[in-house]
C-alpha cells in the first residue's frame, strides 16, 4: 500500500535555512504565476519544492517542439498538451496536497482580479513580448497591494526586478505605455538588462528578431531565474526583508561570472538609459533591415529530417550545387547536381570539384539516415547535370559517431593552433579515408611555407582575374555575420583596412583592376595564405591511388567525395579546424593542361608557371583531389560563418526541369 504523503518529511531538508514555523508559513502562502513556459514552469516547481502550498497558475498555450530546449514541462510526451495541465500534474507529483487554481485561458482584464485573489505574491512568468498582459497584471498587483517579482532570462544569466506596493511602479520604471511594439520590446529589454552583460557572447545576432517576436533563450538562464525568484519569494513571504525592490536591479551573468547591482531611480527615463536606448535603437534598426531567418517548416517525415541535416555538406566555390527531388516513396529521392564548369574558373577537370562535393553530400545523407535506422544506396545517371538516384532502406545500422559533426563542420580561414597533430589524430583521419585514397602531410615550417607560397601565387591570379571577380562579387556578404546565401565578409580573413579597400574595389571591375595594378596582391596573399599557412599544424594533400576511370568517372569521384567528407567530419570531431586550398589546385591544373580559363594571356602564363612549382612541392598533379590546412580549433567564440539555405529552397517539385541550372547561392 502506498504510504500517505507527509509534508513535514518531504520538506524537512529545507529546515536549517528555514525554521519549522517558517516552513508552515510557506505551506499556507499563495503565489500567483502567470505564464508556465521557460521561467514560469520552473518557478512553479521550485516554489513547490520550497514548500509553498497554494498557487494560482495561468497559461493558455500548448507545449510545442520548440519548447524542448528550455521549458521544464516540455517533453516528448507532453507535446500538444496544455501547459497549465502538464505543470499542475508535475507540481502535484511533488506535493499532492497542493491547492491549485488553474486559469487555462490565461490572464486578461476580465479575470485578472480572480487570478490574483488571495495571492501573497505574484511571480511573473509571461512571455517576453506579452507587454499588455504584463502591464495589466503589475498594475493590478500595485492596486491590490501584492508584491510582484519578475526575473528575466538574459543570455545565460538572470535579471531581477521586484516591485512593492507603494514603491516605484512597473510603468514608472519601464515607461512602456503609448509606445509601439518594437519600442516596448526595446524598453523592456533595456530595463531588464541595463548592464548588457550578455552582448559579448551573443554569437549569432540574426536570431534576435524583435519584429517576428523571436529571440534565443537557454535552459541555463531559466533555471537561474527560478533560483533567484524563489529566493526573493522566500524573503517576501516570510517577511525577512532585504529584498532589492525597484529602482534597484540585480543582474547575475553565469557566463561572464559577474554580478551587477544597478539603481535606476528614473527607470528608462533616466539620462543614461535614454542614451543607451538611442544606441540600441540604431543597432536594432540595422538588424531589422536584414532579411529575417524564416522559421523552418515542421518536417513532414523522416526524409525531411535527413535532408535538413545533410544540407550542411560543403561545396566547392560555396555554390551548394544540388537540388533535391522527393521520390515516389518516403525512402527515396533524386539529387540533381550541376557544375559551373564553363563559367567558374575554380572548376576544373570537367566539374571534378562539384562531383566531390556531391559525394560529400551523399556521405552526409548516409550519416543523417543512420540516426533513423536507415542505410543509403545510390546510383548516378547523366553527365553534368548528373542525376543521382538515392534510396534509404531500413537497415540494422547504429547512429554514426559523426552525426553531431555535420552542422559543426565549417571552414576556418584564420590562424589555427600550431600544435603538431598526434599520431592518433593522423591515424583516425587516414582511417576515415579508407582504401584508395592517401593523405600526405606537410608539417615542417619550411614545408608549410612552400605550400602557402603556392596559395599566394594562386591568390595573385584570382584577384587579377575578371571571371573570379564576378564569383567574388556574388559570394561576399557585407551585411550578415551568419549569411544563409553568401560568405560573410568577416569570415574572409582580411584585416579591416584591407576589407575597406576591397569593398571600394569590388564596386566595379575597373576599380579592382586598377587597385591590383597599383598596390599588387602581396598584402592580401600575406593575410589569406602565408600567415594562416604558418599558423597551422600542417598542410595536407589527398590523392587517389588509382587513376579516375573514364567510364564511371562520376561514380568514382562521388565515392571519393564521400571519403573526403568522412575525413573532414572526423577532423571536426577531434576538435580540429580545416581550410581547403582548392584555388591552388584549380589554377595549377589549368596551367598544366593549358586550359583557356581566361582570355588574359598574362594570367594563363602565371598558371603555367604555377603548375610545375605545385608538382615539385605536392607531387604529380594527376590524381590529386584535395589540398588544405589543418590545426587545433581556436578557442573563443565562433566567428562569422556561412549558414545554409533553408531546406524548402533546395527541394524541387517532382519532375521539375530546373535541375540543370540550380540557382547559384553561395554557402560555406
mmCIF file of N, CA, C and O in Angstrom, residues 171-247:
data_model
loop_
_atom_site.group_PDB
_atom_site.id
_atom_site.type_symbol
_atom_site.label_atom_id
_atom_site.label_comp_id
_atom_site.label_asym_id
_atom_site.label_seq_id
_atom_site.Cartn_x
_atom_site.Cartn_y
_atom_site.Cartn_z
ATOM 1 N N UNK A 171 5.189 50.618 -14.470
ATOM 2 C CA UNK A 171 5.130 51.575 -15.581
ATOM 3 C C UNK A 171 6.117 52.719 -15.392
ATOM 4 O O UNK A 171 6.764 53.153 -16.362
ATOM 5 N N UNK A 172 6.282 53.218 -14.174
ATOM 6 C CA UNK A 172 7.213 54.331 -13.986
ATOM 7 C C UNK A 172 8.658 53.892 -14.186
ATOM 8 O O UNK A 172 9.533 54.713 -14.464
ATOM 9 N N UNK A 173 8.907 52.591 -14.044
ATOM 10 C CA UNK A 173 10.254 52.075 -14.299
ATOM 11 C C UNK A 173 10.482 51.837 -15.793
ATOM 12 O O UNK A 173 11.454 52.317 -16.373
ATOM 13 N N UNK A 174 9.558 51.118 -16.452
ATOM 14 C CA UNK A 174 9.787 50.727 -17.844
ATOM 15 C C UNK A 174 9.333 51.779 -18.859
ATOM 16 O O UNK A 174 9.880 51.841 -19.961
ATOM 17 N N UNK A 175 8.305 52.566 -18.545
ATOM 18 C CA UNK A 175 7.783 53.596 -19.463
ATOM 19 C C UNK A 175 7.372 52.980 -20.809
ATOM 20 O O UNK A 175 7.799 53.411 -21.876
ATOM 21 N N UNK A 176 6.497 51.988 -20.767
ATOM 22 C CA UNK A 176 6.054 51.303 -21.984
ATOM 23 C C UNK A 176 4.802 51.922 -22.582
ATOM 24 O O UNK A 176 4.555 51.786 -23.791
ATOM 25 N N UNK A 177 3.998 52.553 -21.782
ATOM 26 C CA UNK A 177 2.666 52.994 -22.201
ATOM 27 C C UNK A 177 2.737 53.952 -23.388
ATOM 28 O O UNK A 177 3.525 54.906 -23.394
ATOM 29 N N UNK A 178 1.903 53.673 -24.405
ATOM 30 C CA UNK A 178 1.778 54.563 -25.550
ATOM 31 C C UNK A 178 2.805 54.357 -26.638
ATOM 32 O O UNK A 178 2.771 55.058 -27.659
ATOM 33 N N UNK A 179 3.703 53.406 -26.488
ATOM 34 C CA UNK A 179 4.748 53.188 -27.493
ATOM 35 C C UNK A 179 4.406 51.993 -28.377
ATOM 36 O O UNK A 179 3.703 51.065 -27.953
ATOM 37 N N UNK A 180 4.916 51.982 -29.612
ATOM 38 C CA UNK A 180 4.669 50.836 -30.492
ATOM 39 C C UNK A 180 5.390 49.585 -29.990
ATOM 40 O O UNK A 180 6.262 49.650 -29.116
ATOM 41 N N UNK A 181 5.023 48.469 -30.587
ATOM 42 C CA UNK A 181 5.507 47.165 -30.124
ATOM 43 C C UNK A 181 7.023 47.078 -30.094
ATOM 44 O O UNK A 181 7.605 46.615 -29.108
ATOM 45 N N UNK A 182 7.698 47.489 -31.178
ATOM 46 C CA UNK A 182 9.149 47.334 -31.213
ATOM 47 C C UNK A 182 9.835 48.218 -30.177
ATOM 48 O O UNK A 182 10.850 47.831 -29.578
ATOM 49 N N UNK A 183 9.280 49.407 -29.908
ATOM 50 C CA UNK A 183 9.867 50.281 -28.900
ATOM 51 C C UNK A 183 9.639 49.710 -27.503
ATOM 52 O O UNK A 183 10.522 49.792 -26.628
ATOM 53 N N UNK A 184 8.475 49.111 -27.278
ATOM 54 C CA UNK A 184 8.237 48.497 -25.981
ATOM 55 C C UNK A 184 9.178 47.317 -25.750
ATOM 56 O O UNK A 184 9.673 47.124 -24.635
ATOM 57 N N UNK A 185 9.433 46.550 -26.804
ATOM 58 C CA UNK A 185 10.381 45.438 -26.685
ATOM 59 C C UNK A 185 11.759 45.945 -26.303
ATOM 60 O O UNK A 185 12.434 45.381 -25.433
ATOM 61 N N UNK A 186 12.175 47.028 -26.942
ATOM 62 C CA UNK A 186 13.490 47.594 -26.648
ATOM 63 C C UNK A 186 13.543 48.123 -25.216
ATOM 64 O O UNK A 186 14.508 47.874 -24.473
ATOM 65 N N UNK A 187 12.506 48.827 -24.790
ATOM 66 C CA UNK A 187 12.486 49.391 -23.437
ATOM 67 C C UNK A 187 12.450 48.292 -22.372
ATOM 68 O O UNK A 187 13.105 48.399 -21.329
ATOM 69 N N UNK A 188 11.681 47.252 -22.621
ATOM 70 C CA UNK A 188 11.622 46.169 -21.643
ATOM 71 C C UNK A 188 12.977 45.473 -21.529
ATOM 72 O O UNK A 188 13.458 45.177 -20.423
ATOM 73 N N UNK A 189 13.617 45.222 -22.668
ATOM 74 C CA UNK A 189 14.938 44.594 -22.647
ATOM 75 C C UNK A 189 15.956 45.474 -21.938
ATOM 76 O O UNK A 189 16.734 45.000 -21.097
ATOM 77 N N UNK A 190 15.946 46.778 -22.250
ATOM 78 C CA UNK A 190 16.901 47.686 -21.624
ATOM 79 C C UNK A 190 16.658 47.799 -20.123
ATOM 80 O O UNK A 190 17.598 47.949 -19.336
ATOM 81 N N UNK A 191 15.380 47.715 -19.706
ATOM 82 C CA UNK A 191 15.086 47.793 -18.289
ATOM 83 C C UNK A 191 15.449 46.528 -17.538
ATOM 84 O O UNK A 191 15.851 46.581 -16.371
ATOM 85 N N UNK A 192 15.323 45.365 -18.198
ATOM 86 C CA UNK A 192 15.646 44.104 -17.548
ATOM 87 C C UNK A 192 17.131 43.772 -17.629
ATOM 88 O O UNK A 192 17.617 42.938 -16.856
ATOM 89 N N UNK A 193 17.863 44.369 -18.552
ATOM 90 C CA UNK A 193 19.299 44.089 -18.705
ATOM 91 C C UNK A 193 20.066 45.392 -18.905
ATOM 92 O O UNK A 193 20.712 45.597 -19.932
ATOM 93 N N UNK A 194 20.009 46.309 -17.925
ATOM 94 C CA UNK A 194 20.657 47.608 -18.122
ATOM 95 C C UNK A 194 22.169 47.516 -18.269
ATOM 96 O O UNK A 194 22.791 48.372 -18.896
ATOM 97 N N UNK A 195 22.786 46.464 -17.714
ATOM 98 C CA UNK A 195 24.244 46.329 -17.819
ATOM 99 C C UNK A 195 24.671 45.705 -19.140
ATOM 100 O O UNK A 195 25.838 45.822 -19.527
ATOM 101 N N UNK A 196 23.765 45.033 -19.832
ATOM 102 C CA UNK A 196 24.086 44.450 -21.135
ATOM 103 C C UNK A 196 25.202 43.420 -21.102
ATOM 104 O O UNK A 196 25.970 43.296 -22.062
ATOM 105 N N UNK A 197 25.302 42.635 -20.032
ATOM 106 C CA UNK A 197 26.399 41.670 -19.910
ATOM 107 C C UNK A 197 26.351 40.592 -20.984
ATOM 108 O O UNK A 197 27.381 40.015 -21.343
ATOM 109 N N UNK A 198 25.180 40.312 -21.500
ATOM 110 C CA UNK A 198 25.003 39.222 -22.451
ATOM 111 C C UNK A 198 25.549 39.524 -23.834
ATOM 112 O O UNK A 198 25.789 38.608 -24.623
ATOM 113 N N UNK A 199 25.732 40.791 -24.157
ATOM 114 C CA UNK A 199 26.044 41.150 -25.541
ATOM 115 C C UNK A 199 27.367 40.575 -26.026
ATOM 116 O O UNK A 199 27.524 40.274 -27.203
ATOM 117 N N UNK A 200 28.327 40.405 -25.122
ATOM 118 C CA UNK A 200 29.661 39.993 -25.553
ATOM 119 C C UNK A 200 29.716 38.550 -26.034
ATOM 120 O O UNK A 200 30.672 38.157 -26.703
ATOM 121 N N UNK A 201 28.715 37.736 -25.703
ATOM 122 C CA UNK A 201 28.766 36.336 -26.144
ATOM 123 C C UNK A 201 27.552 35.941 -26.992
ATOM 124 O O UNK A 201 27.278 34.748 -27.167
ATOM 125 N N UNK A 202 26.844 36.924 -27.511
ATOM 126 C CA UNK A 202 25.786 36.633 -28.481
ATOM 127 C C UNK A 202 26.461 36.330 -29.817
ATOM 128 O O UNK A 202 26.971 37.227 -30.489
ATOM 129 N N UNK A 203 26.510 35.066 -30.190
ATOM 130 C CA UNK A 203 27.326 34.663 -31.335
ATOM 131 C C UNK A 203 26.592 34.789 -32.668
ATOM 132 O O UNK A 203 27.224 34.771 -33.725
ATOM 133 N N UNK A 204 25.279 34.895 -32.635
ATOM 134 C CA UNK A 204 24.519 34.976 -33.888
ATOM 135 C C UNK A 204 23.342 35.917 -33.682
ATOM 136 O O UNK A 204 22.254 35.513 -33.273
ATOM 137 N N UNK A 205 23.578 37.208 -33.962
ATOM 138 C CA UNK A 205 22.529 38.191 -33.685
ATOM 139 C C UNK A 205 21.380 38.129 -34.681
ATOM 140 O O UNK A 205 20.367 38.795 -34.497
ATOM 141 N N UNK A 206 21.502 37.311 -35.730
ATOM 142 C CA UNK A 206 20.368 37.148 -36.643
ATOM 143 C C UNK A 206 19.219 36.406 -35.972
ATOM 144 O O UNK A 206 18.094 36.418 -36.469
ATOM 145 N N UNK A 207 19.507 35.754 -34.848
ATOM 146 C CA UNK A 207 18.461 35.025 -34.127
ATOM 147 C C UNK A 207 17.638 35.944 -33.232
ATOM 148 O O UNK A 207 16.655 35.501 -32.636
ATOM 149 N N UNK A 208 18.038 37.191 -33.129
ATOM 150 C CA UNK A 208 17.256 38.188 -32.391
ATOM 151 C C UNK A 208 16.396 38.922 -33.402
ATOM 152 O O UNK A 208 16.895 39.700 -34.212
ATOM 153 N N UNK A 209 15.124 38.665 -33.383
ATOM 154 C CA UNK A 209 14.204 39.228 -34.370
ATOM 155 C C UNK A 209 13.003 39.795 -33.621
ATOM 156 O O UNK A 209 12.013 39.106 -33.376
ATOM 157 N N UNK A 210 13.115 41.080 -33.241
ATOM 158 C CA UNK A 210 12.043 41.692 -32.459
ATOM 159 C C UNK A 210 10.753 41.781 -33.258
ATOM 160 O O UNK A 210 9.659 41.626 -32.714
ATOM 161 N N UNK A 211 10.880 42.040 -34.573
ATOM 162 C CA UNK A 211 9.677 42.163 -35.402
ATOM 163 C C UNK A 211 8.903 40.851 -35.438
ATOM 164 O O UNK A 211 7.672 40.836 -35.447
ATOM 165 N N UNK A 212 9.625 39.736 -35.472
ATOM 166 C CA UNK A 212 8.977 38.425 -35.514
ATOM 167 C C UNK A 212 8.699 37.877 -34.120
ATOM 168 O O UNK A 212 8.254 36.735 -33.984
ATOM 169 N N UNK A 213 8.999 38.695 -33.075
ATOM 170 C CA UNK A 213 8.781 38.287 -31.688
ATOM 171 C C UNK A 213 9.503 36.978 -31.384
ATOM 172 O O UNK A 213 8.937 36.036 -30.836
ATOM 173 N N UNK A 214 10.804 36.979 -31.738
ATOM 174 C CA UNK A 214 11.577 35.757 -31.574
ATOM 175 C C UNK A 214 12.981 36.106 -31.100
ATOM 176 O O UNK A 214 13.589 37.055 -31.576
ATOM 177 N N UNK A 215 13.474 35.332 -30.148
ATOM 178 C CA UNK A 215 14.830 35.535 -29.669
ATOM 179 C C UNK A 215 15.341 34.278 -29.001
ATOM 180 O O UNK A 215 14.566 33.384 -28.644
ATOM 181 N N UNK A 216 16.648 34.178 -28.799
ATOM 182 C CA UNK A 216 17.217 32.961 -28.199
ATOM 183 C C UNK A 216 17.013 32.924 -26.696
ATOM 184 O O UNK A 216 16.923 33.960 -26.030
ATOM 185 N N UNK A 217 16.929 31.718 -26.152
ATOM 186 C CA UNK A 217 16.801 31.536 -24.716
ATOM 187 C C UNK A 217 17.340 30.158 -24.362
ATOM 188 O O UNK A 217 17.249 29.225 -25.173
ATOM 189 N N UNK A 218 17.900 30.016 -23.164
ATOM 190 C CA UNK A 218 18.503 28.745 -22.771
ATOM 191 C C UNK A 218 17.909 28.241 -21.462
ATOM 192 O O UNK A 218 17.436 29.013 -20.629
ATOM 193 N N UNK A 219 17.996 26.926 -21.275
ATOM 194 C CA UNK A 219 17.556 26.327 -20.021
ATOM 195 C C UNK A 219 18.420 26.801 -18.862
ATOM 196 O O UNK A 219 17.938 26.943 -17.731
ATOM 197 N N UNK A 220 19.710 27.053 -19.127
ATOM 198 C CA UNK A 220 20.597 27.517 -18.064
ATOM 199 C C UNK A 220 20.064 28.804 -17.446
ATOM 200 O O UNK A 220 20.022 28.959 -16.215
ATOM 201 N N UNK A 221 19.649 29.747 -18.305
ATOM 202 C CA UNK A 221 19.134 31.014 -17.803
ATOM 203 C C UNK A 221 17.808 30.816 -17.078
ATOM 204 O O UNK A 221 17.558 31.429 -16.026
ATOM 205 N N UNK A 222 16.937 29.963 -17.619
ATOM 206 C CA UNK A 222 15.638 29.739 -16.970
ATOM 207 C C UNK A 222 15.814 29.143 -15.581
ATOM 208 O O UNK A 222 15.113 29.524 -14.629
ATOM 209 N N UNK A 223 16.753 28.202 -15.443
ATOM 210 C CA UNK A 223 16.993 27.605 -14.133
ATOM 211 C C UNK A 223 17.550 28.643 -13.160
ATOM 212 O O UNK A 223 17.178 28.670 -11.981
ATOM 213 N N UNK A 224 18.460 29.491 -13.639
ATOM 214 C CA UNK A 224 18.982 30.562 -12.783
ATOM 215 C C UNK A 224 17.857 31.478 -12.316
ATOM 216 O O UNK A 224 17.807 31.883 -11.148
ATOM 217 N N UNK A 225 16.965 31.828 -13.236
ATOM 218 C CA UNK A 225 15.847 32.705 -12.884
ATOM 219 C C UNK A 225 15.002 32.114 -11.763
ATOM 220 O O UNK A 225 14.565 32.818 -10.844
ATOM 221 N N UNK A 226 14.762 30.799 -11.837
ATOM 222 C CA UNK A 226 13.929 30.163 -10.817
ATOM 223 C C UNK A 226 14.583 30.232 -9.451
ATOM 224 O O UNK A 226 13.920 30.465 -8.435
ATOM 225 N N UNK A 227 15.889 30.024 -9.409
ATOM 226 C CA UNK A 227 16.577 30.115 -8.130
ATOM 227 C C UNK A 227 16.526 31.511 -7.552
ATOM 228 O O UNK A 227 16.300 31.697 -6.343
ATOM 229 N N UNK A 228 16.725 32.518 -8.405
ATOM 230 C CA UNK A 228 16.670 33.906 -7.946
ATOM 231 C C UNK A 228 15.265 34.259 -7.486
ATOM 232 O O UNK A 228 15.069 34.851 -6.405
ATOM 233 N N UNK A 229 14.265 33.915 -8.293
ATOM 234 C CA UNK A 229 12.883 34.259 -7.940
ATOM 235 C C UNK A 229 12.447 33.570 -6.651
ATOM 236 O O UNK A 229 11.778 34.168 -5.795
ATOM 237 N N UNK A 230 12.811 32.297 -6.491
ATOM 238 C CA UNK A 230 12.408 31.566 -5.293
ATOM 239 C C UNK A 230 13.046 32.165 -4.038
ATOM 240 O O UNK A 230 12.418 32.227 -2.972
ATOM 241 N N UNK A 231 14.288 32.613 -4.169
ATOM 242 C CA UNK A 231 14.966 33.219 -3.023
ATOM 243 C C UNK A 231 14.278 34.509 -2.597
ATOM 244 O O UNK A 231 14.037 34.751 -1.401
ATOM 245 N N UNK A 232 13.949 35.360 -3.581
ATOM 246 C CA UNK A 232 13.254 36.596 -3.241
ATOM 247 C C UNK A 232 11.842 36.306 -2.730
ATOM 248 O O UNK A 232 11.342 36.994 -1.830
ATOM 249 N N UNK A 233 11.194 35.274 -3.298
ATOM 250 C CA UNK A 233 9.859 34.896 -2.829
ATOM 251 C C UNK A 233 9.909 34.483 -1.362
ATOM 252 O O UNK A 233 9.037 34.850 -0.556
ATOM 253 N N UNK A 234 10.930 33.700 -0.991
ATOM 254 C CA UNK A 234 11.067 33.278 0.400
ATOM 255 C C UNK A 234 11.178 34.483 1.324
ATOM 256 O O UNK A 234 10.512 34.549 2.365
ATOM 257 N N UNK A 235 12.016 35.470 0.941
ATOM 258 C CA UNK A 235 12.192 36.644 1.798
ATOM 259 C C UNK A 235 10.905 37.449 1.917
ATOM 260 O O UNK A 235 10.562 37.956 3.002
ATOM 261 N N UNK A 236 10.172 37.563 0.804
ATOM 262 C CA UNK A 236 8.922 38.338 0.830
ATOM 263 C C UNK A 236 7.860 37.614 1.642
ATOM 264 O O UNK A 236 7.194 38.204 2.513
ATOM 265 N N UNK A 237 7.667 36.323 1.385
ATOM 266 C CA UNK A 237 6.600 35.572 2.049
ATOM 267 C C UNK A 237 6.852 35.424 3.539
ATOM 268 O O UNK A 237 5.896 35.356 4.336
ATOM 269 N N UNK A 238 8.124 35.373 3.946
ATOM 270 C CA UNK A 238 8.449 35.205 5.359
ATOM 271 C C UNK A 238 8.773 36.517 6.044
ATOM 272 O O UNK A 238 9.089 36.537 7.245
ATOM 273 N N UNK A 239 8.704 37.630 5.298
ATOM 274 C CA UNK A 239 8.934 38.943 5.886
ATOM 275 C C UNK A 239 10.340 39.150 6.401
ATOM 276 O O UNK A 239 10.551 39.861 7.387
ATOM 277 N N UNK A 240 11.292 38.544 5.765
ATOM 278 C CA UNK A 240 12.669 38.651 6.237
ATOM 279 C C UNK A 240 13.331 39.973 5.856
ATOM 280 O O UNK A 240 14.360 40.333 6.407
ATOM 281 N N UNK A 241 12.795 40.691 4.853
ATOM 282 C CA UNK A 241 13.416 41.940 4.414
ATOM 283 C C UNK A 241 14.604 41.677 3.504
ATOM 284 O O UNK A 241 14.903 40.546 3.117
ATOM 285 N N UNK A 242 15.292 42.773 3.168
ATOM 286 C CA UNK A 242 16.469 42.648 2.310
ATOM 287 C C UNK A 242 16.162 42.425 0.854
ATOM 288 O O UNK A 242 17.053 42.051 0.076
ATOM 289 N N UNK A 243 14.919 42.649 0.431
ATOM 290 C CA UNK A 243 14.548 42.467 -0.973
ATOM 291 C C UNK A 243 14.976 43.701 -1.764
ATOM 292 O O UNK A 243 14.654 44.833 -1.378
ATOM 293 N N UNK A 244 15.691 43.548 -2.886
ATOM 294 C CA UNK A 244 16.116 44.706 -3.679
ATOM 295 C C UNK A 244 14.975 45.215 -4.567
ATOM 296 O O UNK A 244 14.923 44.946 -5.771
ATOM 297 N N UNK A 245 14.059 45.956 -3.967
ATOM 298 C CA UNK A 245 12.925 46.460 -4.734
ATOM 299 C C UNK A 245 13.365 47.563 -5.696
ATOM 300 O O UNK A 245 14.365 48.253 -5.469
ATOM 301 N N UNK A 246 12.579 47.717 -6.790
ATOM 302 C CA UNK A 246 12.835 48.800 -7.740
ATOM 303 C C UNK A 246 12.832 50.126 -6.987
ATOM 304 O O UNK A 246 12.035 50.314 -6.051
ATOM 305 N N UNK A 247 13.774 51.024 -7.332
ATOM 306 C CA UNK A 247 14.562 51.088 -8.571
ATOM 307 C C UNK A 247 15.854 50.285 -8.589
ATOM 308 O O UNK A 247 16.663 50.460 -9.504
#
